[in-house]
Coordinates of C-alpha atoms in Angstrom, one line a residue:
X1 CA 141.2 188.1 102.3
X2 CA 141.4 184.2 103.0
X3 CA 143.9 182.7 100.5
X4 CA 143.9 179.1 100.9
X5 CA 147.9 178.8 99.9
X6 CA 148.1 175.3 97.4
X7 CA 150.2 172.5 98.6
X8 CA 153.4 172.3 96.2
X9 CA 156.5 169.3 96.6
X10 CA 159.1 172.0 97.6
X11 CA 156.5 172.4 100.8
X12 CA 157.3 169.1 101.9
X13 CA 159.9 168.4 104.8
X14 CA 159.8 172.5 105.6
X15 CA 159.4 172.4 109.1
X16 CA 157.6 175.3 110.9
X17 CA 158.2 178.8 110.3
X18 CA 156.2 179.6 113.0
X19 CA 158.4 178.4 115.7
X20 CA 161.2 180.7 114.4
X21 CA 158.7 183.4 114.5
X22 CA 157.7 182.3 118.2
X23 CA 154.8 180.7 117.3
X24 CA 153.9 177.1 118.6
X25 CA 154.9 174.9 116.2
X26 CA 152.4 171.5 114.8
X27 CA 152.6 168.9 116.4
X28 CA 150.0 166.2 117.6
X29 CA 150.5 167.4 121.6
X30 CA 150.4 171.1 120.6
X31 CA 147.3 170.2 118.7
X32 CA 145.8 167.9 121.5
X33 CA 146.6 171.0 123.5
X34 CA 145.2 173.2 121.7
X35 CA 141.7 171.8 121.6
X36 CA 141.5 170.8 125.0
X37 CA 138.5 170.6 126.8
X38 CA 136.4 170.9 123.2
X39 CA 134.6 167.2 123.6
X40 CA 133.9 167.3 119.7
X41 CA 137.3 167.0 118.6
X42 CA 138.2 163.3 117.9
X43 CA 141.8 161.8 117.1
X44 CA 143.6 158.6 116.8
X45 CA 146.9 157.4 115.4
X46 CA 146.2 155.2 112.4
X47 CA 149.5 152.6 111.2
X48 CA 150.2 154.0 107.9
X49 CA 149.6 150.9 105.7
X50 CA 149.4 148.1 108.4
X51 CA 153.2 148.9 109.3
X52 CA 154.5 151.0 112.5
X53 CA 154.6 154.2 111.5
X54 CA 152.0 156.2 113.4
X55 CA 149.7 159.0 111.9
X56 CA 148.0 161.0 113.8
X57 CA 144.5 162.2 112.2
X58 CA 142.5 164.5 113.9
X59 CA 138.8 166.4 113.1
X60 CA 135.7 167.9 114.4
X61 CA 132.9 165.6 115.1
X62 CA 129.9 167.7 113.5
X63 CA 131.7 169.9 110.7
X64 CA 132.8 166.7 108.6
X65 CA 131.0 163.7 107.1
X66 CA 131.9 160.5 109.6
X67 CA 132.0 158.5 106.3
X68 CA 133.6 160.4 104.1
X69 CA 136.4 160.4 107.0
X70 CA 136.3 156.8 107.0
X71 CA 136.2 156.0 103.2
X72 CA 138.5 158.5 101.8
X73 CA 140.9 159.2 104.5
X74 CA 141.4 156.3 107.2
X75 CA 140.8 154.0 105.1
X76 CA 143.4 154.6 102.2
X77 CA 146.3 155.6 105.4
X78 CA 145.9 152.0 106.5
X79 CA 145.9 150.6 103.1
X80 CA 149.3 148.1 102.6
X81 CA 148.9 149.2 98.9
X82 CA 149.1 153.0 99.2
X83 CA 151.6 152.7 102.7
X84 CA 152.5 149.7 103.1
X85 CA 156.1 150.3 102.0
X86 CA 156.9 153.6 104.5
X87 CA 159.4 152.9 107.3
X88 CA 159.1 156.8 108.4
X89 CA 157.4 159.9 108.8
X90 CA 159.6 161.3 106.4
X91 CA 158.2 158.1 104.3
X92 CA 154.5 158.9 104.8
X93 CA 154.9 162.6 103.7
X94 CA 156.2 162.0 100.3
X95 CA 153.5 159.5 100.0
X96 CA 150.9 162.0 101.2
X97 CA 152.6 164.2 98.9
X98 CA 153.1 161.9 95.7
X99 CA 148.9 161.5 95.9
X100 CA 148.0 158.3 98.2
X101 CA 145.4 160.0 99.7
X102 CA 142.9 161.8 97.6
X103 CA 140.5 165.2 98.2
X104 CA 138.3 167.7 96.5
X105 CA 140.8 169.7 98.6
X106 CA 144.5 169.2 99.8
X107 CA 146.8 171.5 101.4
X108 CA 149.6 171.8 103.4
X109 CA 149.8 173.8 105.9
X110 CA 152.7 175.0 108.8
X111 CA 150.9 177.3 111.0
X112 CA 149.2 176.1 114.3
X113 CA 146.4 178.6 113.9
X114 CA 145.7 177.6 110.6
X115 CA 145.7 174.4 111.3
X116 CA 143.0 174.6 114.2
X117 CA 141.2 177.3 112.1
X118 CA 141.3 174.4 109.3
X119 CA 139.6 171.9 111.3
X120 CA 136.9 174.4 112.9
X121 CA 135.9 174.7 109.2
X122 CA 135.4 170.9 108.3
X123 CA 138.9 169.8 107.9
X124 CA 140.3 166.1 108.3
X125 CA 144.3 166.9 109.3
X126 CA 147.2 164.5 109.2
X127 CA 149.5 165.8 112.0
X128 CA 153.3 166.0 111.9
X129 CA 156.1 167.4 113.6
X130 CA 156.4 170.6 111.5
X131 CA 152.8 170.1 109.4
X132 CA 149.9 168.9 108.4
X133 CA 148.2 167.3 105.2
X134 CA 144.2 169.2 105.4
X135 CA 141.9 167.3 103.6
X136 CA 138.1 169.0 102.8
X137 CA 135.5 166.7 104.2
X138 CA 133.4 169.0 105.1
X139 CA 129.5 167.1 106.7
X140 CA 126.2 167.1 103.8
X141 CA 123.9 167.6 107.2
X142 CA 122.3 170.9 106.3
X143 CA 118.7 172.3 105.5
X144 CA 117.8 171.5 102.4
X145 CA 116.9 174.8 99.4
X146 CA 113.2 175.8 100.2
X147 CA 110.5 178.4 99.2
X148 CA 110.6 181.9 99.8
X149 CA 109.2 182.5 103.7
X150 CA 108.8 186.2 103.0
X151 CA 109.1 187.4 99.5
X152 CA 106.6 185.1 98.1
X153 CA 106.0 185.3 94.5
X154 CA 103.5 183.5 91.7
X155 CA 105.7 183.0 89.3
X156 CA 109.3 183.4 89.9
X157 CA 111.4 180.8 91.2
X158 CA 110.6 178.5 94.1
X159 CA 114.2 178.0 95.9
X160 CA 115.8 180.4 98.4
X161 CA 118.7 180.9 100.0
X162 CA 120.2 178.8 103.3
X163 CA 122.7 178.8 105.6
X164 CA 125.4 177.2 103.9
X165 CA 127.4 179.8 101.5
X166 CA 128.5 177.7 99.2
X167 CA 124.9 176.5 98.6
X168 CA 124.1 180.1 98.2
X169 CA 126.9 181.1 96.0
X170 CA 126.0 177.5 93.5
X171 CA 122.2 179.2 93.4
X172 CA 123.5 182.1 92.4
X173 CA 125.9 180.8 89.5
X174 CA 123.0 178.7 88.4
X175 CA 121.3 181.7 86.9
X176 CA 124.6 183.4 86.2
X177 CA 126.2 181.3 84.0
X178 CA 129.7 183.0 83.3
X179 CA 133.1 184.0 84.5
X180 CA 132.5 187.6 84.8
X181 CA 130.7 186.6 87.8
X182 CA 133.3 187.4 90.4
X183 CA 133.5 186.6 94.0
X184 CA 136.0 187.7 96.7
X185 CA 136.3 185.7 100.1
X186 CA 137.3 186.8 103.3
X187 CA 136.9 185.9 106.8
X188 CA 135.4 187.7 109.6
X189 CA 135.3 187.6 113.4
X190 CA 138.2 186.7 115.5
X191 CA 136.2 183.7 117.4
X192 CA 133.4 182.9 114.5
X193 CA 135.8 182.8 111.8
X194 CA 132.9 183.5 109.4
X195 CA 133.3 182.7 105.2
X196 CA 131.9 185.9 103.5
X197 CA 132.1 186.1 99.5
X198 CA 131.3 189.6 97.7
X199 CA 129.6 188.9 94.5
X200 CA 129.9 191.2 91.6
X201 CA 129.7 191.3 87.8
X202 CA 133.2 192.7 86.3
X203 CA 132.3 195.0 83.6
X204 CA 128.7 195.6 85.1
X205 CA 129.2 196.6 88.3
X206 CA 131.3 199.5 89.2
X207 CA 134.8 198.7 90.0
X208 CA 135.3 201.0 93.3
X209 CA 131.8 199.3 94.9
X210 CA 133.0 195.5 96.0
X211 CA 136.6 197.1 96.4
X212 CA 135.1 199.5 99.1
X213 CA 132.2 196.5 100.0
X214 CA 135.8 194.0 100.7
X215 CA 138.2 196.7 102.8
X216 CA 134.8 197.5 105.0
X217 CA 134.5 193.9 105.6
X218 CA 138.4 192.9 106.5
X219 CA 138.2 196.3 108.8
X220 CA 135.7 194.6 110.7
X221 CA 137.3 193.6 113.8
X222 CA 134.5 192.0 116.1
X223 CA 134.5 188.9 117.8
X224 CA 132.0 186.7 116.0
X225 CA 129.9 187.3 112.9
X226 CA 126.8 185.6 113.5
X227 CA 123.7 188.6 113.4
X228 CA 122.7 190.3 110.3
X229 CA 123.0 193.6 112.2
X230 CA 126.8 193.0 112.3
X231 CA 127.3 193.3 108.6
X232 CA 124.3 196.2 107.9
X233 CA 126.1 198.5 110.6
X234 CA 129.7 197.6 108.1
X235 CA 127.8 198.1 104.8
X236 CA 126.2 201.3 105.8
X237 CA 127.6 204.6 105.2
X238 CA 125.3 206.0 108.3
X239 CA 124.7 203.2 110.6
X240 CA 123.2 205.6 113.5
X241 CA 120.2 206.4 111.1
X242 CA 117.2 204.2 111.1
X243 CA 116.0 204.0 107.1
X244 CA 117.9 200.8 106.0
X245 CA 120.6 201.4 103.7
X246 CA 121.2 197.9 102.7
X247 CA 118.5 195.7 100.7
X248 CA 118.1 192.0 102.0
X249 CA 116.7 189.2 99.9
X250 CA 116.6 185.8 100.2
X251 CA 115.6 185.0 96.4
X252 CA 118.8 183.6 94.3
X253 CA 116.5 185.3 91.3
X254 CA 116.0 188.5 92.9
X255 CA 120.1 188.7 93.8
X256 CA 120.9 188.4 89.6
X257 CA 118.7 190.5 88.8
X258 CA 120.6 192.8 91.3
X259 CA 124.2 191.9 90.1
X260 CA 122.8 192.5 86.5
X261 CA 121.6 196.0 87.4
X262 CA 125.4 196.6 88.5
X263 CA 124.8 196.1 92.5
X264 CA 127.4 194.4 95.0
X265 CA 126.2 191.4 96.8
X266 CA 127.5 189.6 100.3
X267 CA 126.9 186.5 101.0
X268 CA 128.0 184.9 104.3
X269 CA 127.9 181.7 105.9
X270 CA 125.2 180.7 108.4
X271 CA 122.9 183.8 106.9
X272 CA 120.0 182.9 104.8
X273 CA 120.1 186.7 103.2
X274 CA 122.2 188.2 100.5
X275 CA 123.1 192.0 101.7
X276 CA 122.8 194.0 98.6
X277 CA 124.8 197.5 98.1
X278 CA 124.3 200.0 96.7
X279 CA 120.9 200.7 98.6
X280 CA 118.4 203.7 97.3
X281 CA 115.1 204.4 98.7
X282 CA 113.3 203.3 95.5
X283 CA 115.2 199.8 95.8
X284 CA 113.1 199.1 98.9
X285 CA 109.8 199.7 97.2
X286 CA 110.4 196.9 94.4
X287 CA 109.4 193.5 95.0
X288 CA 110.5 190.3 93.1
X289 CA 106.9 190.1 91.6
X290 CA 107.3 193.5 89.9
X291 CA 109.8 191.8 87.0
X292 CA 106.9 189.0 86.9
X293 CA 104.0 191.2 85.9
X294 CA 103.1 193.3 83.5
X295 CA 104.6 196.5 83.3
X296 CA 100.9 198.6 83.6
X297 CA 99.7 196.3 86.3
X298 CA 103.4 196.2 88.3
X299 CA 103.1 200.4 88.1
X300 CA 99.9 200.6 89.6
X301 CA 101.1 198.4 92.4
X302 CA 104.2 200.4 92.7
X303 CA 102.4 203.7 92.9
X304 CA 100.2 202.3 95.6
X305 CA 103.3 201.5 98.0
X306 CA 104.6 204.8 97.2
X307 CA 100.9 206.4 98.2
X308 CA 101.0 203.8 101.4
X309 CA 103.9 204.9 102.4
X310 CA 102.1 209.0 102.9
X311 CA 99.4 206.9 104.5
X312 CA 101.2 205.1 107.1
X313 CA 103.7 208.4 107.8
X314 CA 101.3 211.1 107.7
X315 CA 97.9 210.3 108.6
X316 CA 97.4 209.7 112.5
X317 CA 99.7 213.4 112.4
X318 CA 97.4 215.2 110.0
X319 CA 94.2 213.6 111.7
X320 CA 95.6 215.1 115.5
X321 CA 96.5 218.3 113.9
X322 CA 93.2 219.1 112.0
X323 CA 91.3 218.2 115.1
X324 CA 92.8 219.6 117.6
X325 CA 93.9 223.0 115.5
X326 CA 92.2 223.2 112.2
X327 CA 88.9 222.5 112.3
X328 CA 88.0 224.4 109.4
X329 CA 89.9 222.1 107.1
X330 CA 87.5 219.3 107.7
X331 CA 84.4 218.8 105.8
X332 CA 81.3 219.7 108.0
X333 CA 79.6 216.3 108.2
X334 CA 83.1 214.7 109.0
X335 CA 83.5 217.3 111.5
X336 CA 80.2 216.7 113.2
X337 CA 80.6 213.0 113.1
X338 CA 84.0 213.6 115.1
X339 CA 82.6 215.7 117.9
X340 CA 79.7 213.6 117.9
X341 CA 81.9 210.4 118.8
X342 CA 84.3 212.7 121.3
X343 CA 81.4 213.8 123.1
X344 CA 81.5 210.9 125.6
X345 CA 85.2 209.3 125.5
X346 CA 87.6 210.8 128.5
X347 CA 90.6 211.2 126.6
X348 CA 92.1 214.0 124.3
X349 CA 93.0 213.1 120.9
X350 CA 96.6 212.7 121.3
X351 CA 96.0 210.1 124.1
X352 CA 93.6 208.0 121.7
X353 CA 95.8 208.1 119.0
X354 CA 99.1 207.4 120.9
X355 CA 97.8 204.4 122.7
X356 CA 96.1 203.1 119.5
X357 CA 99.4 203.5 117.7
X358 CA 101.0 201.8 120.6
X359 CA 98.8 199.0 121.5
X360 CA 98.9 198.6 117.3
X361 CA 102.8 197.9 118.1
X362 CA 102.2 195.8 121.5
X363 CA 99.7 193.6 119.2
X364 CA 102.2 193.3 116.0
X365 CA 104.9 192.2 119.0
X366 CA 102.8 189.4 120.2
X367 CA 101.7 188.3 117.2
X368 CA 105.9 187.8 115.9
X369 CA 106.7 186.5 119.1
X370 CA 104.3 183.9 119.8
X371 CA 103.7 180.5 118.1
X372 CA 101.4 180.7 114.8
X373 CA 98.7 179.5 116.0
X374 CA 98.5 181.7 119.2
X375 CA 99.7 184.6 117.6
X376 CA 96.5 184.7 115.5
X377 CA 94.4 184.0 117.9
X378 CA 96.1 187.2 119.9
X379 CA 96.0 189.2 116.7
X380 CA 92.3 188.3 116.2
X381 CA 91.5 188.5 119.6
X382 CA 93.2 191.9 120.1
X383 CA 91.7 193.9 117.0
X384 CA 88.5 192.6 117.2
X385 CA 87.3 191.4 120.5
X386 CA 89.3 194.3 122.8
X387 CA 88.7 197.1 120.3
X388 CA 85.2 196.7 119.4
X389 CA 84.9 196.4 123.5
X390 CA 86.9 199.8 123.8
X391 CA 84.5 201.7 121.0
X392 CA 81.4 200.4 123.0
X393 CA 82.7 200.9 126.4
X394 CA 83.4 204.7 124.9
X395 CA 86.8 204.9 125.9
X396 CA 88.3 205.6 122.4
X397 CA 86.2 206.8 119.7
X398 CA 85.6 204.9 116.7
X399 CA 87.2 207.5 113.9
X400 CA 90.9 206.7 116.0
X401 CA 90.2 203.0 115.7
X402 CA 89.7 203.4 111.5
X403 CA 93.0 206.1 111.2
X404 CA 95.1 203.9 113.4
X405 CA 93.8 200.7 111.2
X406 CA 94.7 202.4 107.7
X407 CA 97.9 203.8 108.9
X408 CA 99.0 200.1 110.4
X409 CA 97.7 198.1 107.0
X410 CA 99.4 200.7 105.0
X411 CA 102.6 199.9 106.7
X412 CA 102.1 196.3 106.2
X413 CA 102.1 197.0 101.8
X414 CA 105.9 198.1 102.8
X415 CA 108.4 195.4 101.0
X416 CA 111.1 196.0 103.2
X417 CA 110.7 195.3 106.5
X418 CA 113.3 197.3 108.2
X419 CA 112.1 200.5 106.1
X420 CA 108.3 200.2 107.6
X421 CA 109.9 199.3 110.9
X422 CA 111.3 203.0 110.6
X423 CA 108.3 204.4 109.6
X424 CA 106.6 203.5 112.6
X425 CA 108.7 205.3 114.9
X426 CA 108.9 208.1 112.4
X427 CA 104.8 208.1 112.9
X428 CA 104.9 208.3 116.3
X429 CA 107.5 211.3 115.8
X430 CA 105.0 213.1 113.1
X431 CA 102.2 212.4 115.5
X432 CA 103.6 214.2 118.7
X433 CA 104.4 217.3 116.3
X434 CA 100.9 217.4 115.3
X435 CA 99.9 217.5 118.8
X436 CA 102.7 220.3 119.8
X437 CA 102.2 222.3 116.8
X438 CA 99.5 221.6 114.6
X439 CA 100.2 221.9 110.8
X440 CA 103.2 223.6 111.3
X441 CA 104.7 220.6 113.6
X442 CA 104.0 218.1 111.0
X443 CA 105.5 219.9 107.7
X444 CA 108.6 220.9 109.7
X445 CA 108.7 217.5 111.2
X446 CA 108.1 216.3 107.4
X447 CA 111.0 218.5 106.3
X448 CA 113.8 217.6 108.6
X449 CA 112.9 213.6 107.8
X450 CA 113.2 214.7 104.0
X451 CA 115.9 216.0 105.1
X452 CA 117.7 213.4 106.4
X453 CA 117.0 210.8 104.0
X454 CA 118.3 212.8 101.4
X455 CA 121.5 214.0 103.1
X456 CA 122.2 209.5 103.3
X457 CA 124.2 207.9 100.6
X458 CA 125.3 204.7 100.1
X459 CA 128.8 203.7 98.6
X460 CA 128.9 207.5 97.5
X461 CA 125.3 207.0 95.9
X462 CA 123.0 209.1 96.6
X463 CA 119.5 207.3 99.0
X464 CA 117.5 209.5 97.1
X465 CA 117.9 209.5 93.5
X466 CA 117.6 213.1 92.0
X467 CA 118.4 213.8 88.2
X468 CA 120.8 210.1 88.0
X469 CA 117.9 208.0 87.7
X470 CA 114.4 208.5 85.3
X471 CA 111.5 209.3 87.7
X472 CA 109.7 207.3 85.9
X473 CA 111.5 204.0 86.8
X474 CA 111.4 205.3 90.7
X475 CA 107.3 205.1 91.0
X476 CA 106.5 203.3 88.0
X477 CA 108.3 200.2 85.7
X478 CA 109.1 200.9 82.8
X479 CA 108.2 198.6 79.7
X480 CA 111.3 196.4 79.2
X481 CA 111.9 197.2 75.8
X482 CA 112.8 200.5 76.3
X483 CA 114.5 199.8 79.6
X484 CA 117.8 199.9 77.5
X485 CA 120.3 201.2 79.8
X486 CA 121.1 200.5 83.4
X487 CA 121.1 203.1 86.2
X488 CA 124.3 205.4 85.5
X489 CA 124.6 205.7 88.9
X490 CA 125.3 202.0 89.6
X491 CA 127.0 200.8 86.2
X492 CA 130.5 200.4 85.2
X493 CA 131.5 200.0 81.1
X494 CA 129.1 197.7 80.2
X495 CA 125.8 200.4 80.8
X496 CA 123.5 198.6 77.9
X497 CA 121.1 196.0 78.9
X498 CA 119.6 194.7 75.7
X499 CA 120.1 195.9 72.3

């Protein structure tokens, strides 16, 4: 965990411990060393208060404000009434130390690394042999708190998260007003030296959750912390599978709402996302709208997810596997209107439907990779224009076009991205065991992926909640009034909601 250590008088005039523990010690040529060849560090030797005595100041052009450096630390060192009486270095660090020069953050520190680490962060350093006085003046230059890209909403709030933590972590506490609101720092990756901050609710949440959430993240020994992926593979008890096992949201509303339910929250800097553990399954089917609606109309919504999600799974499979094997389950006039269309198109049914499923993934591709504007005019272009041309040209028929179409807008009503990401490749899975087996392909295929996502747990929580968790607040919402009691499986003490 990163412990910024307070600056304290008996501090002063202790040279380095890290020389007797064969460390370089500070001093400005080890400094100037150390940061050679990095054209964004800048230094200079300021006169402390007009006189001879020599400071040397150093920073990173970039992380801090140019004038804050300026007003609030070059200028008061130069200043004859704050310095003007030092005749040594020893002079100018019981100054430093007696308060001449000001911060929202001062510290002392006698450790080369963390003084480089220090300045990597937005850190203004006085240098001396032995030292250094840190100073927090850390640049404003950042993107400014916008509306939700991807969980849009009518009428919850209009700010989301950015890449600044701190930013994050001030969103967060403006909807959480109180001390119980806990957050541990640490920092990962040996190069990126990334701030992360696990948020809980003491008394809500349980206690073993952000313990476990904070020795997963300081075991994580990787170079650089800069991908999402980095922290899902840490915060997920089975990282090889593909169902997502930690929720992302970028809403500061949708986050509280978490932490008051009793989940565990990470935040980290330079990620626009809050990771949210525990995960279940039924946490990736609500959406922030579903606390903003009424509890009838937010249940239908919900149940028609949950029936999307049998769509978008099951649908191309059972449509191979009663075509090519059982017939007799199809009405008759659907039946005729499927031979009727095969009669003239060259390929089997497992070819139409595999290479609708996969030009369905080569168009979704495009259409993410490519500018807006081009992208819909790919999308457009390749559902309409190439597809209606493949139906008339009789090369697939047109009752593969309308399964593939309901299966890929089903998966589109998914919330969670990664989760219907999953279910496509599960599809294509189902699909071939249609085509190998018929029924019996697709309900064994259908058991072993029940299978597996119940056999996942997350933080010792179980993916699928069986018996821990009302089934009716899993496919519908309950009304809040009687929503009295948080999940058992995720609270701590405090298990009452409202009175």
């Amino acid at each position: 965990m990163l412990i910024f250590k307070r600056f304290q008088p008996q501090d002063v005039g202790r040279e380095s411990a890290a020389s007797d523990a064969g460390k370089p010690p500070i001093s400005p040529e080890t400094v100037q060393k150390r940061f050679e060849g990095c054209g964004d560090f800048l230094s200079r030797v300021v006169a402390a208060g007009g006189t001879d005595v020599g400071i040397f100041v150093c920073w990173m052009d970039g992380t801090v404000d140019a004038g804050e450096v300026s007003d609030q630390f070059l200028r008061p060192l130069s200043d004859p009434k704050r310095l003007g009486m030092v005749r040594t270095a020893a002079d100018v660090r019981d100054r430093l130390n007696a308060g001449a020069v000001h911060g929202c953050e001062r510290r002392v520190v006698t450790d080369l690394s963390d003084l480089c680490e220090a300045v990597s962060f937005g850190n203004c350093a006085a240098v001396f042999e032995g030292m250094a006085f840190l100073f927090q003046v850390k640049t404003a230059q950042r993107r400014n708190v916008q509306e939700p890209k991807i969980e849009k909403t009518v009428k919850g709030g209009k700010d989301s998260f950015t890449e600044v933590l701190r930013v994050n972590t001030g969103l967060v506490r403006a909807r959480l007003r109180t001390p119980e609101l806990k957050l541990s720092e640490t920092v990962v990756g040996r190069r990126s030296r990334t701030a992360v901050s696990v948020l809980h609710l003491d008394g809500i949440a349980a206690p073993d959750v952000p313990r476990a959430v904070l020795a997963r993240l300081e075991a994580l020994d990787v170079d650089g912390l800069v991908l999402p992926d980095e922290l899902d593979s840490a915060l997920s008890d089975a990282p090889k599978t593909m169902f997502p096992q930690v929720l992302h949201t970028e809403r500061p509303d949708r986050l509280a709402a978490a932490l008051l339910a009793g989940h565990t929250a990470v935040l980290a800097d330079g990620m626009p996302l809050a990771f949210v553990v525990p995960s279940s399954l039924p946490d990736l089917f609500r959406t922030a709208e579903d606390g903003a609606q009424h509890f009838v109309t937010a249940s239908c919504l919900r149940l028609l997810r949950w029936g999307a999600l049998g769509l978008t799974l099951l649908l191309p499979a059972l449509y191979v596997a009663m075509s090519m094997y059982h017939a007799e389950m199809l009405p008759p006039q659907l039946l005729l209107s499927i031979i009727a269309s095969k009669q003239s198109v060259p390929f089997s049914t497992t070819a139409e439907i595999l290479g609708m499923l996969l030009a369905f993934e080569l168009l979704q591709e495009a259409g993410l990779r490519l500018p807006a504007p081009v992208g819909q005019t790919v999308s457009i272009i390749g559902a309409l224009i190439v597809g209606q041309s493949a139906v008339e040209a009789r090369v697939i028929s047109p009752i593969a076009v309308i399964v593939v179409a309901l299966s890929g807008i089903a998966g589109y009503t998914m919330p969670c991205q990664d989760l219907s990401a999953a279910l496509r490749l599960c599809r294509f899975g189902l699909t071939c065991a249609g085509a190998a087996a018929g029924m019996f392909g697709v309900v064994l295929g259908t058991a072993l992926l029940l299978w597996r996502v119940c056999s996942l747990e997350s933080f010792g929580r179980a993916y699928v909640p069986a018996g821990r968790e009302p089934a009716g607040n899993v496919f519908l919402r309950r009304p809040l009034w009687r929503d009295t009691l948080r999940n058992p499986a995720l609270a701590g003490e405090n298990r009452r909601r409202r009175a």
